[in-house]
């Protein structure tokens, strides 16, 4: 393993972060707010860290798997670190720990916040906060692969490390082509939603930052009351559509844009994903009627927005779901753990894996009735390799184990059990708000320091699909020998 080579590519990733910090400083200059020098200084510091290894380490055009793993994990950690610099320099509500929490939450698209008064931040800093969603939604590595022309096999290995095995199978294209498709669809959806929200009455700044949070399924808003601040039904409908698309496999959206819309309808995962959201919206509307809203349309409006927001891992809100009936909260907890589709910007276990688990349960029941039968699991009409189904079950088990362990840590340091469990699930599923004291009308500022570090750890675990981060603790990865 060649550490100088790893540092060189981490330097490239830092330079991309510096470019986005510079862009945020330009926004601050346009609005003439007090964050312009903070963002310029942050961009300068980040660029210096990035340039240093590029000057002293010559370019190489191949890396091994261990180097690729460390570049991807190191890239995420360093991005979160430099992303916290503007918050630390600003001060205000941000301590070092809170700045780290907000930065990790932004890059991983969790959308959990420690801020009590979001609107107190200047426009430049708000734009940077939303930009971390924009970067993290597609993944900083995807940006690097797409824009940097000389990566060659390096790009292929980084792409394989950046996305899950399931997502690689969904794309089935060369790494650079797949990264381009992902980025084109991602940016195209953001531009379309920004125009739609602008036409619906939001300011261009609010429309753009809200679109960053929607398509990245992040949930950072520039308003204290999140989307409720606009009280704009047209904007809510546009955001609902954006959240659903943000949670759908981008390769299927790419085919739909090219006229092959039937790809979407033929996908059993998309049918399951949309079916789950639809059923939950109907059930929530029934329970919300009379208990929270006397008008059926108002109940449907709130149920549609909040269920879609939670089910896609976005976390925007138009009300306080912590006061909703317990049955609806439990149903939303299921959606927080499940998430949306593989190949999208969402987190959690993913609808694809849940569908495989349901199919595995069905097969197991049939095997009890027909012990000698040879039964395979099919997805989209094709038989799946047994290792994919067993891998999904293993991922499910490890995910729940981590969820319970971190919930216990939060409970042990004084967080009530419902807030501890739902907050951990929301952080790990990159959803944002949980229930109880960390509900959609609250924030994570009261969580003790140890709890904030634990939550940022599970945010990174969820974003890197658990094993992508846990592999960092394997002694084999750190072996200083060439493959």
Short mmCIF file of C-alpha atoms in Angstrom, two decimals:
data_model
loop_
_atom_site.label_atom_id
_atom_site.label_comp_id
_atom_site.label_asym_id
_atom_site.label_seq_id
_atom_site.Cartn_x
_atom_site.Cartn_y
_atom_site.Cartn_z
CA UNK A 1 0.00 0.00 0.00
CA UNK A 2 1.40 3.37 -1.05
CA UNK A 3 0.42 6.14 1.38
CA UNK A 4 1.78 8.98 -0.85
CA UNK A 5 -0.55 7.82 -3.65
CA UNK A 6 -3.50 7.81 -1.25
CA UNK A 7 -2.61 11.32 -0.08
CA UNK A 8 -2.40 12.51 -3.70
CA UNK A 9 -5.97 11.45 -4.51
CA UNK A 10 -7.25 12.73 -1.17
CA UNK A 11 -5.70 16.03 -2.26
CA UNK A 12 -7.81 15.97 -5.44
CA UNK A 13 -10.94 15.40 -3.34
CA UNK A 14 -10.01 18.33 -1.06
CA UNK A 15 -9.57 20.60 -4.09
CA UNK A 16 -13.13 19.78 -5.19
CA UNK A 17 -14.38 20.72 -1.72
CA UNK A 18 -12.40 23.95 -1.90
CA UNK A 19 -14.05 24.79 -5.23
CA UNK A 20 -17.51 24.40 -3.69
CA UNK A 21 -16.50 26.51 -0.67
CA UNK A 22 -15.32 29.17 -3.10
CA UNK A 23 -18.70 29.00 -4.86
CA UNK A 24 -20.45 29.52 -1.49
CA UNK A 25 -18.21 32.53 -0.83
CA UNK A 26 -19.36 34.03 -4.15
CA UNK A 27 -22.96 33.65 -2.97
CA UNK A 28 -21.98 35.44 0.25
CA UNK A 29 -20.37 38.23 -1.79
CA UNK A 30 -23.52 38.58 -3.95
CA UNK A 31 -25.66 38.94 -0.81
CA UNK A 32 -22.99 41.09 0.88
CA UNK A 33 -23.19 39.08 4.10
CA UNK A 34 -20.62 38.59 6.83
CA UNK A 35 -19.72 34.99 5.93
CA UNK A 36 -17.80 35.88 2.73
CA UNK A 37 -14.35 36.07 4.37
CA UNK A 38 -15.03 32.96 6.46
CA UNK A 39 -15.87 30.94 3.34
CA UNK A 40 -12.96 32.43 1.36
CA UNK A 41 -10.56 31.56 4.18
CA UNK A 42 -12.03 28.04 4.43
CA UNK A 43 -11.62 27.54 0.68
CA UNK A 44 -8.01 28.74 0.92
CA UNK A 45 -7.14 26.40 3.79
CA UNK A 46 -8.83 23.44 2.11
CA UNK A 47 -7.08 24.17 -1.19
CA UNK A 48 -3.68 24.33 0.55
CA UNK A 49 -4.27 20.90 2.14
CA UNK A 50 -5.28 19.60 -1.27
CA UNK A 51 -2.40 21.11 -3.27
CA UNK A 52 0.38 19.96 -0.96
CA UNK A 53 0.34 16.23 -1.94
CA UNK A 54 -0.27 17.09 -5.60
CA UNK A 55 2.97 19.07 -5.69
CA UNK A 56 5.17 16.43 -4.06
CA UNK A 57 3.63 13.13 -5.22
CA UNK A 58 3.84 12.24 -8.94
CA UNK A 59 0.68 11.05 -10.70
CA UNK A 60 0.01 7.30 -10.96
CA UNK A 61 -2.59 5.67 -13.17
CA UNK A 62 -3.35 2.56 -11.17
CA UNK A 63 -4.20 1.81 -7.56
CA UNK A 64 -5.04 -1.42 -5.77
CA UNK A 65 -8.25 -2.27 -3.92
CA UNK A 66 -6.89 -1.40 -0.46
CA UNK A 67 -5.72 2.00 -1.67
CA UNK A 68 -9.15 2.56 -3.29
CA UNK A 69 -10.91 1.71 -0.03
CA UNK A 70 -8.76 4.13 1.97
CA UNK A 71 -9.15 6.91 -0.61
CA UNK A 72 -12.97 6.63 -0.54
CA UNK A 73 -13.25 6.43 3.26
CA UNK A 74 -10.55 9.07 3.75
CA UNK A 75 -12.26 11.28 1.18
CA UNK A 76 -15.54 11.17 3.07
CA UNK A 77 -13.91 11.81 6.46
CA UNK A 78 -11.72 14.65 5.20
CA UNK A 79 -14.64 16.23 3.34
CA UNK A 80 -16.67 16.21 6.56
CA UNK A 81 -13.71 17.73 8.42
CA UNK A 82 -13.06 20.60 6.00
CA UNK A 83 -16.82 21.07 5.63
CA UNK A 84 -16.95 21.92 9.34
CA UNK A 85 -14.34 24.71 9.06
CA UNK A 86 -16.83 27.44 7.99
CA UNK A 87 -19.12 26.54 10.92
CA UNK A 88 -16.23 26.58 13.42
CA UNK A 89 -15.04 29.98 12.15
CA UNK A 90 -18.58 31.37 12.29
CA UNK A 91 -19.13 30.33 15.91
CA UNK A 92 -22.63 31.24 17.09
CA UNK A 93 -24.43 28.00 17.98
CA UNK A 94 -21.52 25.93 16.63
CA UNK A 95 -19.06 24.32 19.03
CA UNK A 96 -16.40 22.07 17.44
CA UNK A 97 -18.56 18.99 18.07
CA UNK A 98 -21.70 20.68 16.73
CA UNK A 99 -19.83 21.86 13.61
CA UNK A 100 -18.63 18.28 13.01
CA UNK A 101 -22.20 16.98 13.55
CA UNK A 102 -23.70 19.50 11.09
CA UNK A 103 -21.01 18.81 8.49
CA UNK A 104 -21.32 15.01 8.68
CA UNK A 105 -25.10 15.36 8.61
CA UNK A 106 -24.82 17.49 5.47
CA UNK A 107 -22.39 15.30 3.52
CA UNK A 108 -24.14 12.04 4.43
CA UNK A 109 -27.50 13.71 3.57
CA UNK A 110 -28.86 12.79 7.00
CA UNK A 111 -30.24 16.31 7.44
CA UNK A 112 -30.20 16.16 11.24
CA UNK A 113 -29.35 19.55 12.71
CA UNK A 114 -28.20 21.05 16.00
CA UNK A 115 -29.41 24.54 15.04
CA UNK A 116 -32.20 26.20 17.01
CA UNK A 117 -32.28 29.28 14.76
CA UNK A 118 -31.36 28.36 11.18
CA UNK A 119 -32.45 31.74 9.80
CA UNK A 120 -29.82 33.48 11.97
CA UNK A 121 -27.11 32.15 9.62
CA UNK A 122 -26.05 34.41 6.73
CA UNK A 123 -27.01 33.41 3.17
CA UNK A 124 -23.47 32.31 2.26
CA UNK A 125 -23.25 29.88 5.17
CA UNK A 126 -26.78 28.58 4.48
CA UNK A 127 -25.76 27.99 0.88
CA UNK A 128 -22.64 26.09 2.02
CA UNK A 129 -24.80 24.01 4.39
CA UNK A 130 -27.09 23.03 1.49
CA UNK A 131 -24.11 22.51 -0.81
CA UNK A 132 -22.83 19.74 1.47
CA UNK A 133 -26.10 17.93 0.60
CA UNK A 134 -25.44 18.57 -3.10
CA UNK A 135 -21.93 17.11 -2.84
CA UNK A 136 -22.89 14.20 -0.61
CA UNK A 137 -26.03 13.27 -2.55
CA UNK A 138 -24.11 12.11 -5.60
CA UNK A 139 -20.96 11.43 -3.61
CA UNK A 140 -17.77 13.46 -3.81
CA UNK A 141 -16.03 10.51 -5.50
CA UNK A 142 -18.60 10.54 -8.32
CA UNK A 143 -17.85 14.24 -8.92
CA UNK A 144 -14.12 13.52 -8.99
CA UNK A 145 -14.48 10.57 -11.41
CA UNK A 146 -16.76 12.49 -13.76
CA UNK A 147 -14.87 15.75 -13.93
CA UNK A 148 -11.25 14.59 -13.63
CA UNK A 149 -10.16 13.29 -17.07
CA UNK A 150 -6.96 11.38 -16.21
CA UNK A 151 -8.12 8.89 -13.58
CA UNK A 152 -8.37 5.80 -15.86
CA UNK A 153 -8.32 2.57 -13.82
CA UNK A 154 -8.10 4.68 -10.67
CA UNK A 155 -11.61 5.95 -11.42
CA UNK A 156 -12.91 2.42 -11.94
CA UNK A 157 -11.59 1.23 -8.57
CA UNK A 158 -12.85 4.34 -6.75
CA UNK A 159 -16.30 3.93 -8.33
CA UNK A 160 -16.42 0.28 -7.22
CA UNK A 161 -15.52 1.34 -3.68
CA UNK A 162 -17.92 4.30 -3.64
CA UNK A 163 -21.17 2.47 -4.44
CA UNK A 164 -22.59 -0.81 -3.18
CA UNK A 165 -22.42 -4.13 -5.03
CA UNK A 166 -26.19 -3.97 -5.60
CA UNK A 167 -25.89 -0.52 -7.17
CA UNK A 168 -23.03 -1.66 -9.42
CA UNK A 169 -25.23 -4.47 -10.73
CA UNK A 170 -28.04 -1.99 -11.33
CA UNK A 171 -25.81 0.26 -13.45
CA UNK A 172 -23.95 -2.49 -15.38
CA UNK A 173 -21.87 0.09 -17.24
CA UNK A 174 -18.27 1.23 -17.30
CA UNK A 175 -17.46 3.24 -14.19
CA UNK A 176 -17.00 6.55 -15.95
CA UNK A 177 -20.20 6.13 -18.02
CA UNK A 178 -22.17 5.10 -14.92
CA UNK A 179 -20.80 8.06 -12.95
CA UNK A 180 -21.75 10.43 -15.77
CA UNK A 181 -25.29 9.06 -15.97
CA UNK A 182 -25.68 9.37 -12.22
CA UNK A 183 -24.40 12.96 -12.24
CA UNK A 184 -26.40 14.06 -15.32
CA UNK A 185 -29.66 12.72 -13.87
CA UNK A 186 -28.84 14.19 -10.45
CA UNK A 187 -28.05 17.70 -11.71
CA UNK A 188 -30.92 17.59 -14.24
CA UNK A 189 -33.46 16.82 -11.52
CA UNK A 190 -32.10 19.62 -9.31
CA UNK A 191 -32.32 22.16 -12.15
CA UNK A 192 -35.88 21.06 -13.02
CA UNK A 193 -37.04 21.29 -9.41
CA UNK A 194 -35.36 24.66 -8.88
CA UNK A 195 -37.23 26.10 -11.87
CA UNK A 196 -40.50 24.56 -10.67
CA UNK A 197 -40.15 25.93 -7.13
CA UNK A 198 -39.11 29.35 -8.43
CA UNK A 199 -42.23 29.50 -10.64
CA UNK A 200 -44.37 28.37 -7.69
CA UNK A 201 -43.34 31.44 -5.70
CA UNK A 202 -40.14 30.64 -3.79
CA UNK A 203 -37.15 32.96 -4.14
CA UNK A 204 -34.36 31.66 -6.40
CA UNK A 205 -32.14 31.14 -3.33
CA UNK A 206 -34.79 29.16 -1.45
CA UNK A 207 -35.71 27.19 -4.59
CA UNK A 208 -32.10 26.17 -5.27
CA UNK A 209 -31.19 25.23 -1.68
CA UNK A 210 -34.48 23.34 -1.25
CA UNK A 211 -33.78 21.43 -4.47
CA UNK A 212 -30.32 20.47 -3.17
CA UNK A 213 -32.01 19.02 -0.07
CA UNK A 214 -34.78 17.30 -2.06
CA UNK A 215 -32.94 15.42 -4.81
CA UNK A 216 -30.08 14.56 -2.44
CA UNK A 217 -32.83 13.29 -0.06
CA UNK A 218 -31.05 15.37 2.60
CA UNK A 219 -33.61 17.65 4.23
CA UNK A 220 -31.62 20.75 5.23
CA UNK A 221 -33.94 23.74 4.85
CA UNK A 222 -32.99 27.41 5.04
CA UNK A 223 -36.11 28.09 7.15
CA UNK A 224 -36.69 27.32 10.84
CA UNK A 225 -40.09 25.77 10.07
CA UNK A 226 -38.70 23.76 7.13
CA UNK A 227 -41.17 23.58 4.18
CA UNK A 228 -44.08 24.63 6.42
CA UNK A 229 -42.64 28.16 6.34
CA UNK A 230 -43.81 28.60 2.71
CA UNK A 231 -47.40 27.30 3.22
CA UNK A 232 -47.37 26.72 -0.55
CA UNK A 233 -49.31 23.68 -1.83
CA UNK A 234 -47.83 23.87 -5.34
CA UNK A 235 -44.30 23.87 -3.91
CA UNK A 236 -45.16 20.92 -1.65
CA UNK A 237 -46.41 18.89 -4.65
CA UNK A 238 -43.20 19.67 -6.59
CA UNK A 239 -41.07 18.66 -3.57
CA UNK A 240 -43.05 15.41 -3.15
CA UNK A 241 -42.34 14.57 -6.81
CA UNK A 242 -38.67 15.47 -6.32
CA UNK A 243 -38.36 13.32 -3.20
CA UNK A 244 -39.90 10.29 -4.97
CA UNK A 245 -37.52 10.73 -7.93
CA UNK A 246 -34.57 11.24 -5.58
CA UNK A 247 -35.39 7.87 -4.02
CA UNK A 248 -35.70 6.08 -7.37
CA UNK A 249 -32.80 4.34 -9.12
CA UNK A 250 -31.14 6.97 -11.32
CA UNK A 251 -30.41 4.47 -14.08
CA UNK A 252 -34.17 3.81 -14.43
CA UNK A 253 -34.84 7.56 -14.51
CA UNK A 254 -32.15 7.86 -17.19
CA UNK A 255 -33.93 5.21 -19.29
CA UNK A 256 -37.28 6.97 -18.71
CA UNK A 257 -35.81 10.28 -19.93
CA UNK A 258 -34.65 8.46 -23.09
CA UNK A 259 -38.24 7.32 -23.74
CA UNK A 260 -38.11 3.90 -22.06
CA UNK A 261 -40.58 4.72 -19.30
CA UNK A 262 -41.69 1.08 -19.20
CA UNK A 263 -38.38 0.25 -17.47
CA UNK A 264 -39.77 2.02 -14.39
CA UNK A 265 -43.08 0.13 -14.41
CA UNK A 266 -41.41 -3.23 -15.10
CA UNK A 267 -39.11 -2.89 -12.09
CA UNK A 268 -40.50 -4.94 -9.21
CA UNK A 269 -38.43 -2.82 -6.78
CA UNK A 270 -39.99 0.44 -8.00
CA UNK A 271 -43.48 -1.09 -7.81
CA UNK A 272 -42.75 -2.24 -4.24
CA UNK A 273 -41.26 1.18 -3.29
CA UNK A 274 -44.18 3.19 -4.69
CA UNK A 275 -46.68 0.64 -3.35
CA UNK A 276 -45.29 0.96 0.21
CA UNK A 277 -45.47 4.76 0.11
CA UNK A 278 -49.03 4.68 -1.30
CA UNK A 279 -50.36 2.21 1.27
CA UNK A 280 -48.74 4.12 4.15
CA UNK A 281 -50.18 7.43 2.89
CA UNK A 282 -53.70 5.95 2.80
CA UNK A 283 -53.39 4.46 6.30
CA UNK A 284 -51.88 7.67 7.72
CA UNK A 285 -54.65 9.78 6.14
CA UNK A 286 -57.31 7.61 7.78
CA UNK A 287 -55.70 7.85 11.24
CA UNK A 288 -54.91 11.57 10.93
CA UNK A 289 -58.47 12.44 9.98
CA UNK A 290 -60.28 13.62 13.11
CA UNK A 291 -57.30 12.89 15.40
CA UNK A 292 -55.26 15.77 13.90
CA UNK A 293 -57.19 17.27 10.96
CA UNK A 294 -60.97 17.57 10.57
CA UNK A 295 -60.68 17.98 6.80
CA UNK A 296 -59.91 14.87 4.68
CA UNK A 297 -57.92 16.86 2.10
CA UNK A 298 -55.79 18.45 4.83
CA UNK A 299 -55.13 15.00 6.32
CA UNK A 300 -54.16 13.69 2.87
CA UNK A 301 -51.88 16.72 2.27
CA UNK A 302 -49.93 16.21 5.49
CA UNK A 303 -49.85 12.41 5.20
CA UNK A 304 -48.59 12.57 1.59
CA UNK A 305 -45.80 15.01 2.35
CA UNK A 306 -44.55 13.55 5.64
CA UNK A 307 -44.77 9.88 4.57
CA UNK A 308 -42.94 10.61 1.31
CA UNK A 309 -40.35 12.69 3.16
CA UNK A 310 -39.63 9.93 5.68
CA UNK A 311 -39.98 7.06 3.21
CA UNK A 312 -37.43 8.56 0.83
CA UNK A 313 -35.01 9.53 3.62
CA UNK A 314 -35.38 13.27 2.97
CA UNK A 315 -36.63 14.68 6.28
CA UNK A 316 -38.41 17.87 5.18
CA UNK A 317 -41.50 18.68 7.26
CA UNK A 318 -44.73 20.67 7.06
CA UNK A 319 -45.81 19.81 10.61
CA UNK A 320 -44.86 18.09 13.85
CA UNK A 321 -45.15 14.32 13.35
CA UNK A 322 -44.20 13.66 16.99
CA UNK A 323 -47.80 14.40 18.00
CA UNK A 324 -49.26 12.03 15.39
CA UNK A 325 -50.98 8.75 16.50
CA UNK A 326 -48.61 6.03 17.68
CA UNK A 327 -49.61 3.62 14.91
CA UNK A 328 -48.61 6.18 12.27
CA UNK A 329 -45.30 6.87 14.02
CA UNK A 330 -44.51 3.13 14.10
CA UNK A 331 -45.36 2.83 10.41
CA UNK A 332 -43.01 5.73 9.69
CA UNK A 333 -40.30 4.01 11.75
CA UNK A 334 -40.56 1.05 9.38
CA UNK A 335 -40.06 3.42 6.43
CA UNK A 336 -37.06 5.06 8.17
CA UNK A 337 -35.38 1.65 8.46
CA UNK A 338 -36.38 0.51 4.97
CA UNK A 339 -35.47 3.58 2.85
CA UNK A 340 -35.93 3.86 -0.91
CA UNK A 341 -34.20 2.26 -3.92
CA UNK A 342 -30.60 1.22 -4.47
CA UNK A 343 -28.95 3.42 -7.11
CA UNK A 344 -30.60 6.57 -5.68
CA UNK A 345 -29.36 9.13 -3.13
CA UNK A 346 -31.26 7.58 -0.22
CA UNK A 347 -29.85 5.71 2.79
CA UNK A 348 -31.17 2.99 5.15
CA UNK A 349 -31.41 -0.73 4.33
CA UNK A 350 -33.07 0.00 0.95
CA UNK A 351 -36.32 -1.25 -0.57
CA UNK A 352 -34.41 -3.68 -2.83
CA UNK A 353 -33.04 -5.61 0.16
CA UNK A 354 -36.42 -5.62 1.93
CA UNK A 355 -38.07 -7.04 -1.19
CA UNK A 356 -35.44 -9.79 -1.29
CA UNK A 357 -36.03 -10.53 2.39
CA UNK A 358 -39.81 -10.81 1.85
CA UNK A 359 -39.17 -13.14 -1.09
CA UNK A 360 -36.73 -15.19 1.03
CA UNK A 361 -39.40 -15.55 3.74
CA UNK A 362 -41.91 -16.70 1.12
CA UNK A 363 -39.45 -19.23 -0.29
CA UNK A 364 -38.68 -20.56 3.20
CA UNK A 365 -42.39 -21.15 3.86
CA UNK A 366 -42.74 -22.99 0.51
CA UNK A 367 -39.71 -25.13 1.39
CA UNK A 368 -41.39 -26.18 4.63
CA UNK A 369 -44.33 -27.39 2.56
CA UNK A 370 -42.19 -28.89 -0.23
CA UNK A 371 -38.82 -29.86 1.36
CA UNK A 372 -37.39 -31.39 -1.83
CA UNK A 373 -38.32 -28.53 -4.13
CA UNK A 374 -35.56 -26.50 -5.85
CA UNK A 375 -36.75 -22.93 -5.42
CA UNK A 376 -34.84 -19.81 -6.45
CA UNK A 377 -35.57 -16.15 -5.76
CA UNK A 378 -36.54 -14.05 -8.78
CA UNK A 379 -36.26 -10.27 -9.16
CA UNK A 380 -37.63 -8.52 -12.25
CA UNK A 381 -38.35 -11.96 -13.73
CA UNK A 382 -34.73 -13.16 -13.42
CA UNK A 383 -33.33 -15.70 -10.92
CA UNK A 384 -30.89 -14.23 -8.42
CA UNK A 385 -27.63 -15.67 -7.19
CA UNK A 386 -28.11 -17.13 -3.72
CA UNK A 387 -25.28 -14.99 -2.34
CA UNK A 388 -27.21 -11.78 -3.11
CA UNK A 389 -30.22 -12.86 -1.02
CA UNK A 390 -28.05 -14.14 1.85
CA UNK A 391 -25.98 -10.93 1.67
CA UNK A 392 -29.16 -8.86 2.04
CA UNK A 393 -30.21 -10.85 5.11
CA UNK A 394 -26.73 -10.43 6.64
CA UNK A 395 -26.80 -6.68 5.96
CA UNK A 396 -30.27 -6.48 7.58
CA UNK A 397 -29.04 -8.29 10.70
CA UNK A 398 -25.89 -6.16 11.10
CA UNK A 399 -27.89 -2.98 10.46
CA UNK A 400 -30.36 -3.81 13.26
CA UNK A 401 -27.51 -4.84 15.60
CA UNK A 402 -25.76 -1.48 15.15
CA UNK A 403 -29.08 0.34 15.48
CA UNK A 404 -29.80 -1.27 18.85
CA UNK A 405 -26.24 -0.84 20.19
CA UNK A 406 -26.09 2.89 19.41
CA UNK A 407 -29.65 3.39 20.72
CA UNK A 408 -28.50 1.81 23.99
CA UNK A 409 -25.53 4.22 24.14
CA UNK A 410 -27.87 7.20 23.75
CA UNK A 411 -30.27 5.79 26.34
CA UNK A 412 -27.36 5.22 28.74
CA UNK A 413 -26.35 8.91 28.60
CA UNK A 414 -29.85 10.15 29.42
CA UNK A 415 -31.77 10.36 26.13
CA UNK A 416 -35.30 8.96 26.44
CA UNK A 417 -35.70 5.56 24.75
CA UNK A 418 -38.08 6.61 21.93
CA UNK A 419 -35.89 9.61 21.01
CA UNK A 420 -32.75 7.43 21.28
CA UNK A 421 -34.10 4.67 19.03
CA UNK A 422 -35.83 6.88 16.46
CA UNK A 423 -32.93 9.38 16.40
CA UNK A 424 -30.40 6.60 15.80
CA UNK A 425 -32.59 5.04 13.10
CA UNK A 426 -33.04 8.45 11.45
CA UNK A 427 -29.29 9.16 11.54
CA UNK A 428 -28.30 5.72 10.23
CA UNK A 429 -31.00 5.84 7.56
CA UNK A 430 -29.87 9.40 6.65
CA UNK A 431 -33.44 10.61 7.24
CA UNK A 432 -32.91 13.43 9.78
CA UNK A 433 -35.84 13.85 12.15
CA UNK A 434 -36.95 11.02 14.38
CA UNK A 435 -39.70 11.23 16.98
CA UNK A 436 -40.04 12.48 20.54
CA UNK A 437 -37.37 15.05 21.46
CA UNK A 438 -35.71 14.71 18.02
CA UNK A 439 -38.93 15.06 16.01
CA UNK A 440 -39.55 17.16 12.93
CA UNK A 441 -40.21 20.29 15.01
CA UNK A 442 -37.10 19.80 17.20
CA UNK A 443 -33.35 19.26 16.71
CA UNK A 444 -30.34 17.37 18.10
CA UNK A 445 -28.71 20.23 20.04
CA UNK A 446 -29.51 18.71 23.47
CA UNK A 447 -27.79 15.38 22.73
CA UNK A 448 -24.60 14.98 24.87
CA UNK A 449 -21.21 15.07 23.13
CA UNK A 450 -20.75 11.28 23.21
CA UNK A 451 -24.18 10.84 21.65
CA UNK A 452 -23.37 13.30 18.84
CA UNK A 453 -20.18 11.41 17.98
CA UNK A 454 -22.14 8.11 18.05
CA UNK A 455 -24.79 9.55 15.73
CA UNK A 456 -22.22 10.90 13.25
CA UNK A 457 -20.58 7.47 13.26
CA UNK A 458 -23.85 5.78 12.27
CA UNK A 459 -24.51 8.48 9.67
CA UNK A 460 -21.22 7.54 7.99
CA UNK A 461 -21.99 3.83 8.47
CA UNK A 462 -25.34 4.28 6.77
CA UNK A 463 -23.91 6.37 3.91
CA UNK A 464 -21.06 3.92 3.26
CA UNK A 465 -23.38 0.89 3.68
CA UNK A 466 -21.79 -0.36 6.96
CA UNK A 467 -19.15 -2.74 5.58
CA UNK A 468 -17.71 0.08 3.45
CA UNK A 469 -16.66 1.81 6.69
CA UNK A 470 -16.14 -1.21 8.97
CA UNK A 471 -13.50 -2.51 6.57
CA UNK A 472 -11.35 0.38 7.84
CA UNK A 473 -10.92 -1.59 11.08
CA UNK A 474 -9.56 -4.67 9.29
CA UNK A 475 -5.84 -5.23 9.87
CA UNK A 476 -5.50 -6.54 6.32
CA UNK A 477 -6.38 -3.16 4.87
CA UNK A 478 -3.49 -1.56 6.73
CA UNK A 479 -0.88 -4.04 5.58
CA UNK A 480 1.93 -2.04 4.06
CA UNK A 481 2.62 -4.57 1.32
CA UNK A 482 1.88 -4.44 -2.36
CA UNK A 483 -0.93 -6.65 -3.70
#
